[in-house]
XYZ file of C-alpha atoms in Angstrom:
121
model
C 28.101 -11.149 8.313
C 24.835 -9.349 9.062
C 21.585 -10.047 7.253
C 18.154 -8.531 7.240
C 15.312 -10.717 5.846
C 11.835 -9.411 5.218
C 8.686 -11.598 5.006
C 4.922 -11.171 4.943
C 4.338 -9.419 1.643
C 1.649 -10.410 -0.830
C -1.584 -9.453 -2.566
C -4.374 -7.838 -0.598
C -7.556 -6.056 -1.440
C -8.095 -2.341 -0.723
C -8.988 -1.887 2.863
C -7.238 -5.016 3.918
C -4.263 -5.616 6.214
C -0.807 -7.145 6.030
C 1.983 -7.529 8.554
C 5.593 -7.488 7.391
C 8.497 -8.754 9.446
C 12.206 -7.966 9.260
C 14.562 -10.313 11.072
C 18.170 -9.351 11.744
C 20.749 -12.021 12.116
C 24.552 -12.479 12.194
C 27.417 -10.992 14.160
C 25.424 -8.176 15.724
C 26.455 -6.280 18.810
C 23.727 -3.758 18.850
C 20.944 -2.527 16.651
C 20.308 1.249 16.722
C 17.516 2.757 14.646
C 15.462 0.620 12.208
C 13.167 1.722 9.513
C 10.846 0.679 6.700
C 11.129 2.138 3.208
C 9.191 1.426 0.078
C 9.704 1.830 -3.644
C 6.855 1.938 -6.061
C 7.297 1.195 -9.816
C 8.943 4.118 -11.498
C 9.430 6.048 -8.274
C 12.221 6.656 -5.834
C 12.594 4.772 -2.599
C 10.698 6.621 0.176
C 10.686 6.427 3.907
C 7.645 4.921 5.570
C 8.712 5.191 9.210
C 11.414 4.765 11.694
C 11.764 3.299 15.184
C 14.705 3.946 17.487
C 16.352 1.358 19.778
C 14.399 2.854 22.654
C 11.307 5.035 22.113
C 8.420 5.551 19.797
C 8.162 5.156 16.061
C 7.647 8.008 13.651
C 5.773 7.868 10.354
C 5.356 9.860 7.167
C 2.020 11.607 6.851
C 0.701 9.311 4.131
C 0.666 6.276 6.471
C -0.051 7.890 9.822
C -3.026 6.230 11.530
C -2.924 3.220 9.280
C 0.586 1.737 9.667
C 2.317 0.712 12.965
C 6.005 -0.073 13.351
C 7.180 -2.124 16.348
C 10.294 -4.049 17.232
C 11.333 -6.816 19.477
C 14.900 -6.136 20.589
C 15.232 -9.631 22.111
C 14.404 -11.299 18.841
C 16.057 -8.633 16.686
C 12.876 -8.336 14.665
C 10.943 -5.296 13.406
C 7.319 -5.356 12.262
C 5.127 -3.247 10.052
C 1.402 -3.710 10.587
C -0.390 -2.169 7.648
C -4.157 -1.595 7.925
C -6.695 0.141 5.603
C -4.382 -0.490 2.660
C -4.787 1.534 -0.448
C -3.661 0.809 -4.065
C -1.092 3.604 -3.665
C 0.549 1.551 -0.975
C 1.611 -0.933 -3.609
C 5.428 -1.125 -3.599
C 8.385 -3.181 -2.665
C 8.941 -2.717 1.048
C 12.513 -2.700 2.430
C 13.752 -2.780 6.007
C 16.786 -0.838 7.146
C 18.965 -1.088 10.264
C 21.892 0.812 11.728
C 23.941 -1.930 13.310
C 27.190 -2.266 15.274
C 28.985 -5.386 14.352
C 30.272 -7.612 17.077
C 33.902 -7.153 18.088
C 34.121 -3.711 16.472
C 33.022 -0.113 17.074
C 31.932 0.149 13.453
C 28.340 1.016 12.661
C 27.020 0.245 9.257
C 23.794 0.571 7.303
C 22.090 -2.667 6.280
C 19.157 -3.322 4.020
C 16.894 -6.265 3.418
C 16.172 -7.679 0.036
C 12.603 -6.343 -0.100
C 9.147 -7.847 -0.105
C 6.392 -6.976 -2.554
C 3.104 -5.584 -1.451
C 0.339 -5.330 -3.967
C -2.978 -3.711 -3.063
C -5.556 -4.454 -5.793
C -9.062 -5.703 -6.199
């Protein structure tokens, strides 16, 4: 089995920072693209940004200049550094990964369980 586990969410004041982590584990042969999504109450899940296996991350306009996605391929972990947080960043944040399972040529989409980020004074 393959599992993605997020951590690092919490309550932060406007203008503050948080760092989320997403650790992949299990029978993994290779991790292709990874991404962060978020879902605010009453809204659809939206993309925050993506990072390929090799190369630079891309972001949606609403977080450019404030959020940074990075990944450590050795540790199979992706990070989301969030600075200058705003109340509208409040959401459940989910990580996503495109993964090839060991011993197969099959690639599947995997999601974490989500971690709550609340930006409020």
